[in-house]
Every structure is written in C-alpha cells, then in structure tokens.
Amino acid sequence: MSSGGGGGFCNFYETWLEQLHHLVRQLTAAPRPPTTPDHHYDLDVLVGKVMSHYAEYYRVKSVAAERDTLSVFAAPWASALERSLHWIAGWRPTTVFHLVYSESSILFESHIIDILRGLRTGDLGDLSPSQFRRVSELQCDTVREENAITEEFSEWQDSASELVNARADLKEKIGRLVSVLRKADDLRLRTFQSVVDLLTPQQAAEFLIAAAELQFGVRGWGVNHDRLRGNH
C-alpha cells in the first residue's frame, strides 16, 4: 500500500471509531446490573459485538502493515499525543491492567458502605478474590510477553546501521518488522479478550466502556492540540 493505501486505512479508522462510539452508546444504555435473563443475554451479545469490532480493527491493520509497514508505524490517522503514547504502533498491553485496577478502586470506594453491609454490587468494584488472582496472573504473563517483544523490537532497531550501510536485504528487514508488529497486536487483542473473559457481562461492559472512553478522551485531547498548533 503506497501513500494512497495509508490514506485508505485512515478512512477505515475514522469509520471504525465512529462505529465504536455507536457500540459504546448501546453498552451504556443497556440495563446494569442485568435483572432478567434477556438483559444478561443482550449484554453478552453487546460485549461480543465490541470484541469482534476490535478484532476487525487488528485484522485490517495487519493487512495494511503487510502492504505498507512504515506507514502503519507512522500512524498518520493518530494525533501527535496518541503517537507519543504508542508502544510498537499501538497501546501497551499492560495498560489494560492499570485500567482494571483503577476502575475497580474507584467503584469500590463509591460503594464501600454497601459492601461493608454485605451487599453485592456486581460491578468492577466487586471483583472476587478469584478474579483478582486471575487478573494478577494474567498481568505477569503479559509483562513477560511484552518484554520479549520489546527486546525483539530493540534488536531490530539496533540493526538499523545495516540498512544505512546497505548490507541488509530491505525486504527481509521490513518482514521482521511486520512480524514484531503482529506479535504486539496479537498480545494487545489477546490481553483485552482474556480480561473480558474473566469478568461477568456487567463487569465486562463497564470495562469496555472505560477503555473506549479513555481512547476517545486521549484522541479528543490530541486532535484539539494538533488543531491549535495548526497540525491538520
């Protein structure tokens, strides 16, 4: 994909983001906590739709990276602020755990009187000891994988002198970069899905809403900053 292809992914991303806004509005409007079997089913279906939407993003991104790897790393569809936060052309997988702990802590504090009375809220502030243990185990596994991918990417960067001295096969080097990116994106999606899988439908909905709102917020700040600097 030449520069036109990069533009194609930019167009895809704008449409994809608009659809994510629509899905999040549906999640927000769904009854929480779900009080009937139909409510549980509807929430489950919505959570599945959101996760399929993220999977579609990574599928299309993988095709774009195959065609124009460097354009995907440059991420012309992202604001300068978003790019400054990137780890290998996307968000750092361990960010998921900071979000879970942060949302859980905020909700726990807001419901602490009810919890002390023995009432269950069923939300992210009401994670069970088993869920906390599984989140912690998953975090450790993700950190190990993240570090391994970071090391592989660092090795690729260290070999940049070979490109300058024309000692390397450019196609082979770019192929290695695509491989690193795919590993990073695979870890991002797997981590996201693994966290959703260990939550109840209500908790998963709250987590996905929080993750999307963080994404929308960072993008909004970044776009406004770029606009103020005359960076369109």
Short mmCIF file of C-alpha atoms in Angstrom, two decimals:
data_model
loop_
_atom_site.label_atom_id
_atom_site.label_comp_id
_atom_site.label_asym_id
_atom_site.label_seq_id
_atom_site.Cartn_x
_atom_site.Cartn_y
_atom_site.Cartn_z
CA MET A 1 0.00 0.00 0.00
CA SER A 2 1.51 3.28 -1.05
CA SER A 3 0.56 6.61 0.49
CA GLY A 4 -2.89 6.02 -1.01
CA GLY A 5 -3.11 2.80 0.99
CA GLY A 6 -2.17 4.66 4.16
CA GLY A 7 -4.99 7.05 3.39
CA GLY A 8 -7.25 4.02 2.97
CA PHE A 9 -6.52 2.85 6.50
CA CYS A 10 -7.07 6.40 7.78
CA ASN A 11 -10.56 6.29 6.25
CA PHE A 12 -11.16 2.83 7.72
CA TYR A 13 -10.07 4.03 11.16
CA GLU A 14 -12.44 7.01 11.14
CA THR A 15 -15.36 4.75 10.24
CA TRP A 16 -14.25 2.13 12.76
CA LEU A 17 -14.03 4.74 15.52
CA GLU A 18 -17.49 6.06 14.68
CA GLN A 19 -18.88 2.51 14.93
CA LEU A 20 -17.12 2.06 18.28
CA HIS A 21 -18.88 5.19 19.56
CA HIS A 22 -22.20 3.66 18.47
CA LEU A 23 -21.47 0.33 20.19
CA VAL A 24 -20.41 2.06 23.41
CA ARG A 25 -23.64 4.07 23.42
CA GLN A 26 -25.54 0.77 23.18
CA LEU A 27 -23.49 -0.70 26.05
CA THR A 28 -24.09 2.39 28.17
CA ALA A 29 -27.83 2.23 27.55
CA ALA A 30 -28.09 -1.47 28.46
CA PRO A 31 -29.58 -2.22 31.93
CA ARG A 32 -26.85 -2.67 34.56
CA PRO A 33 -26.98 -4.73 36.59
CA PRO A 34 -28.89 -7.05 34.27
CA THR A 35 -32.01 -8.16 36.13
CA THR A 36 -33.58 -10.62 33.70
CA PRO A 37 -32.25 -13.48 31.52
CA ASP A 38 -32.94 -11.28 28.48
CA HIS A 39 -30.85 -8.48 29.96
CA HIS A 40 -27.96 -10.92 30.58
CA TYR A 41 -28.23 -12.20 27.02
CA ASP A 42 -28.37 -8.70 25.50
CA LEU A 43 -25.34 -7.58 27.48
CA ASP A 44 -23.42 -10.70 26.46
CA VAL A 45 -24.26 -10.08 22.80
CA LEU A 46 -23.18 -6.44 23.01
CA VAL A 47 -19.87 -7.36 24.68
CA GLY A 48 -19.29 -9.90 21.91
CA LYS A 49 -20.00 -7.28 19.25
CA VAL A 50 -17.48 -4.87 20.77
CA MET A 51 -14.80 -7.55 20.92
CA SER A 52 -15.50 -8.55 17.29
CA HIS A 53 -15.15 -4.88 16.38
CA TYR A 54 -11.67 -4.74 17.97
CA ALA A 55 -10.71 -7.99 16.21
CA GLU A 56 -11.75 -6.46 12.89
CA TYR A 57 -9.51 -3.45 13.57
CA TYR A 58 -6.47 -5.67 14.06
CA ARG A 59 -7.34 -7.80 11.03
CA VAL A 60 -7.45 -4.75 8.74
CA LYS A 61 -4.36 -3.24 10.40
CA SER A 62 -2.44 -6.47 9.74
CA VAL A 63 -3.28 -6.26 6.02
CA ALA A 64 -2.25 -2.58 5.98
CA ALA A 65 1.05 -3.42 7.71
CA GLU A 66 1.80 -6.10 5.13
CA ARG A 67 1.36 -3.56 2.34
CA ASP A 68 2.99 -0.51 3.93
CA THR A 69 4.65 -1.30 7.24
CA LEU A 70 6.33 2.04 7.81
CA SER A 71 3.09 3.95 7.24
CA VAL A 72 1.41 1.87 9.95
CA PHE A 73 4.25 2.67 12.35
CA ALA A 74 3.97 6.37 11.44
CA ALA A 75 0.20 6.13 12.20
CA PRO A 76 -0.97 9.16 10.19
CA TRP A 77 -4.54 8.54 11.43
CA ALA A 78 -3.48 9.24 15.04
CA SER A 79 -2.86 12.57 16.75
CA ALA A 80 0.63 13.55 17.92
CA LEU A 81 -0.45 12.82 21.51
CA GLU A 82 -1.67 9.33 20.61
CA ARG A 83 1.57 8.58 18.75
CA SER A 84 3.61 9.74 21.76
CA LEU A 85 1.88 7.05 23.84
CA HIS A 86 2.42 4.25 21.32
CA TRP A 87 4.35 1.09 22.02
CA ILE A 88 5.13 -0.63 18.70
CA ALA A 89 2.37 1.17 16.78
CA GLY A 90 -0.34 0.83 19.40
CA TRP A 91 -1.21 0.90 23.08
CA ARG A 92 0.88 -1.05 25.59
CA PRO A 93 -0.97 -4.28 26.58
CA THR A 94 -0.28 -3.86 30.30
CA THR A 95 -2.32 -0.61 30.16
CA VAL A 96 -5.36 -2.91 30.43
CA PHE A 97 -4.45 -3.91 33.98
CA HIS A 98 -3.93 -0.33 35.14
CA LEU A 99 -7.41 0.40 33.80
CA VAL A 100 -8.98 -2.59 35.59
CA TYR A 101 -7.36 -1.72 38.93
CA SER A 102 -8.20 1.98 38.57
CA GLU A 103 -11.88 1.40 37.71
CA SER A 104 -12.21 -1.26 40.39
CA SER A 105 -10.75 1.06 43.04
CA ILE A 106 -12.99 3.99 42.05
CA LEU A 107 -16.16 1.88 42.12
CA PHE A 108 -15.15 0.09 45.33
CA GLU A 109 -14.73 3.42 47.12
CA SER A 110 -18.07 4.72 45.82
CA HIS A 111 -19.89 1.58 47.09
CA ILE A 112 -17.87 0.92 50.24
CA ILE A 113 -20.83 1.43 52.63
CA ASP A 114 -22.94 -1.10 50.71
CA ILE A 115 -20.04 -3.55 50.54
CA LEU A 116 -19.42 -3.27 54.30
CA ARG A 117 -23.10 -4.10 54.79
CA GLY A 118 -22.59 -7.27 52.79
CA LEU A 119 -24.42 -6.06 49.68
CA ARG A 120 -23.02 -7.18 46.31
CA THR A 121 -22.92 -4.55 43.57
CA GLY A 122 -21.79 -6.92 40.83
CA ASP A 123 -19.72 -4.23 39.12
CA LEU A 124 -15.97 -3.79 38.65
CA GLY A 125 -15.73 -2.60 42.26
CA ASP A 126 -16.99 -6.03 43.32
CA LEU A 127 -14.29 -8.28 41.84
CA SER A 128 -13.96 -11.58 43.70
CA PRO A 129 -10.64 -12.80 45.18
CA SER A 130 -10.57 -15.40 42.40
CA GLN A 131 -10.94 -12.72 39.74
CA PHE A 132 -8.20 -10.59 41.31
CA ARG A 133 -5.89 -13.63 41.36
CA ARG A 134 -6.57 -14.38 37.69
CA VAL A 135 -6.04 -10.73 36.72
CA SER A 136 -2.72 -10.75 38.58
CA GLU A 137 -1.58 -13.98 36.91
CA LEU A 138 -2.57 -12.66 33.51
CA GLN A 139 -0.69 -9.43 34.19
CA CYS A 140 2.51 -11.34 34.98
CA ASP A 141 2.21 -13.38 31.78
CA THR A 142 1.51 -10.25 29.74
CA VAL A 143 4.51 -8.39 31.20
CA ARG A 144 6.78 -11.31 30.20
CA GLU A 145 5.44 -11.35 26.64
CA GLU A 146 5.57 -7.58 26.37
CA ASN A 147 9.21 -7.53 27.49
CA ALA A 148 10.14 -10.24 24.96
CA ILE A 149 8.53 -8.29 22.10
CA THR A 150 10.21 -5.07 23.27
CA GLU A 151 13.56 -6.85 23.19
CA GLU A 152 12.91 -8.16 19.68
CA PHE A 153 11.96 -4.66 18.51
CA SER A 154 15.10 -3.21 20.13
CA GLU A 155 17.23 -5.75 18.26
CA TRP A 156 15.55 -4.68 15.01
CA GLN A 157 16.32 -1.02 15.78
CA ASP A 158 19.92 -1.85 16.71
CA SER A 159 20.42 -3.34 13.27
CA ALA A 160 19.47 -0.04 11.57
CA SER A 161 23.14 0.61 10.76
CA GLU A 162 22.99 -2.35 8.38
CA LEU A 163 20.34 -0.51 6.39
CA VAL A 164 22.47 2.64 6.23
CA ASN A 165 25.48 0.65 5.04
CA ALA A 166 23.33 -1.22 2.52
CA ARG A 167 24.45 -4.56 3.93
CA ALA A 168 20.93 -5.78 4.57
CA ASP A 169 18.10 -7.03 2.44
CA LEU A 170 15.48 -4.31 2.94
CA LYS A 171 12.59 -6.66 2.19
CA GLU A 172 13.82 -9.12 4.82
CA LYS A 173 14.29 -6.36 7.41
CA ILE A 174 10.79 -4.98 6.81
CA GLY A 175 9.45 -8.52 7.03
CA ARG A 176 10.96 -8.85 10.50
CA LEU A 177 9.35 -5.55 11.49
CA VAL A 178 5.94 -6.80 10.31
CA SER A 179 6.46 -9.92 12.43
CA VAL A 180 7.18 -7.83 15.54
CA LEU A 181 4.12 -5.67 14.92
CA ARG A 182 1.89 -8.71 14.52
CA LYS A 183 3.14 -10.16 17.79
CA ALA A 184 2.45 -6.84 19.53
CA ASP A 185 -1.06 -6.57 18.07
CA ASP A 186 -1.80 -10.21 18.87
CA LEU A 187 -0.78 -9.62 22.50
CA ARG A 188 -2.93 -6.48 22.65
CA LEU A 189 -6.05 -8.30 21.44
CA ARG A 190 -5.40 -11.47 23.48
CA THR A 191 -4.89 -9.45 26.66
CA PHE A 192 -8.08 -7.49 26.05
CA GLN A 193 -10.06 -10.67 25.36
CA SER A 194 -8.58 -12.54 28.35
CA VAL A 195 -9.61 -9.76 30.75
CA VAL A 196 -13.13 -9.65 29.29
CA ASP A 197 -13.38 -13.45 29.60
CA LEU A 198 -12.70 -13.44 33.33
CA LEU A 199 -15.31 -10.74 34.03
CA THR A 200 -19.08 -11.07 34.32
CA PRO A 201 -21.12 -9.50 31.47
CA GLN A 202 -21.85 -6.45 33.64
CA GLN A 203 -18.18 -6.04 34.60
CA ALA A 204 -17.06 -6.62 31.00
CA ALA A 205 -19.47 -3.92 29.79
CA GLU A 206 -18.12 -1.45 32.37
CA PHE A 207 -14.54 -2.31 31.47
CA LEU A 208 -15.15 -1.88 27.72
CA ILE A 209 -16.92 1.44 28.30
CA ALA A 210 -14.00 2.69 30.43
CA ALA A 211 -11.44 1.54 27.84
CA ALA A 212 -13.31 3.23 25.00
CA GLU A 213 -13.80 6.44 26.98
CA LEU A 214 -10.05 6.53 27.67
CA GLN A 215 -9.39 6.06 23.95
CA PHE A 216 -11.93 8.75 22.99
CA GLY A 217 -10.56 11.12 25.61
CA VAL A 218 -6.93 10.81 24.55
CA ARG A 219 -7.92 11.19 20.90
CA GLY A 220 -10.03 14.26 21.66
CA TRP A 221 -7.22 15.95 23.57
CA GLY A 222 -4.73 15.03 20.86
CA VAL A 223 -6.87 16.26 17.96
CA ASN A 224 -7.57 19.56 19.75
CA HIS A 225 -3.86 20.01 20.49
CA ASP A 226 -2.95 19.36 16.83
CA ARG A 227 -5.65 21.80 15.68
CA LEU A 228 -4.35 24.53 17.98
CA ARG A 229 -0.86 24.01 16.56
CA GLY A 230 -2.23 24.18 13.02
CA ASN A 231 -1.40 20.50 12.51
CA HIS A 232 -4.29 19.09 10.49
#
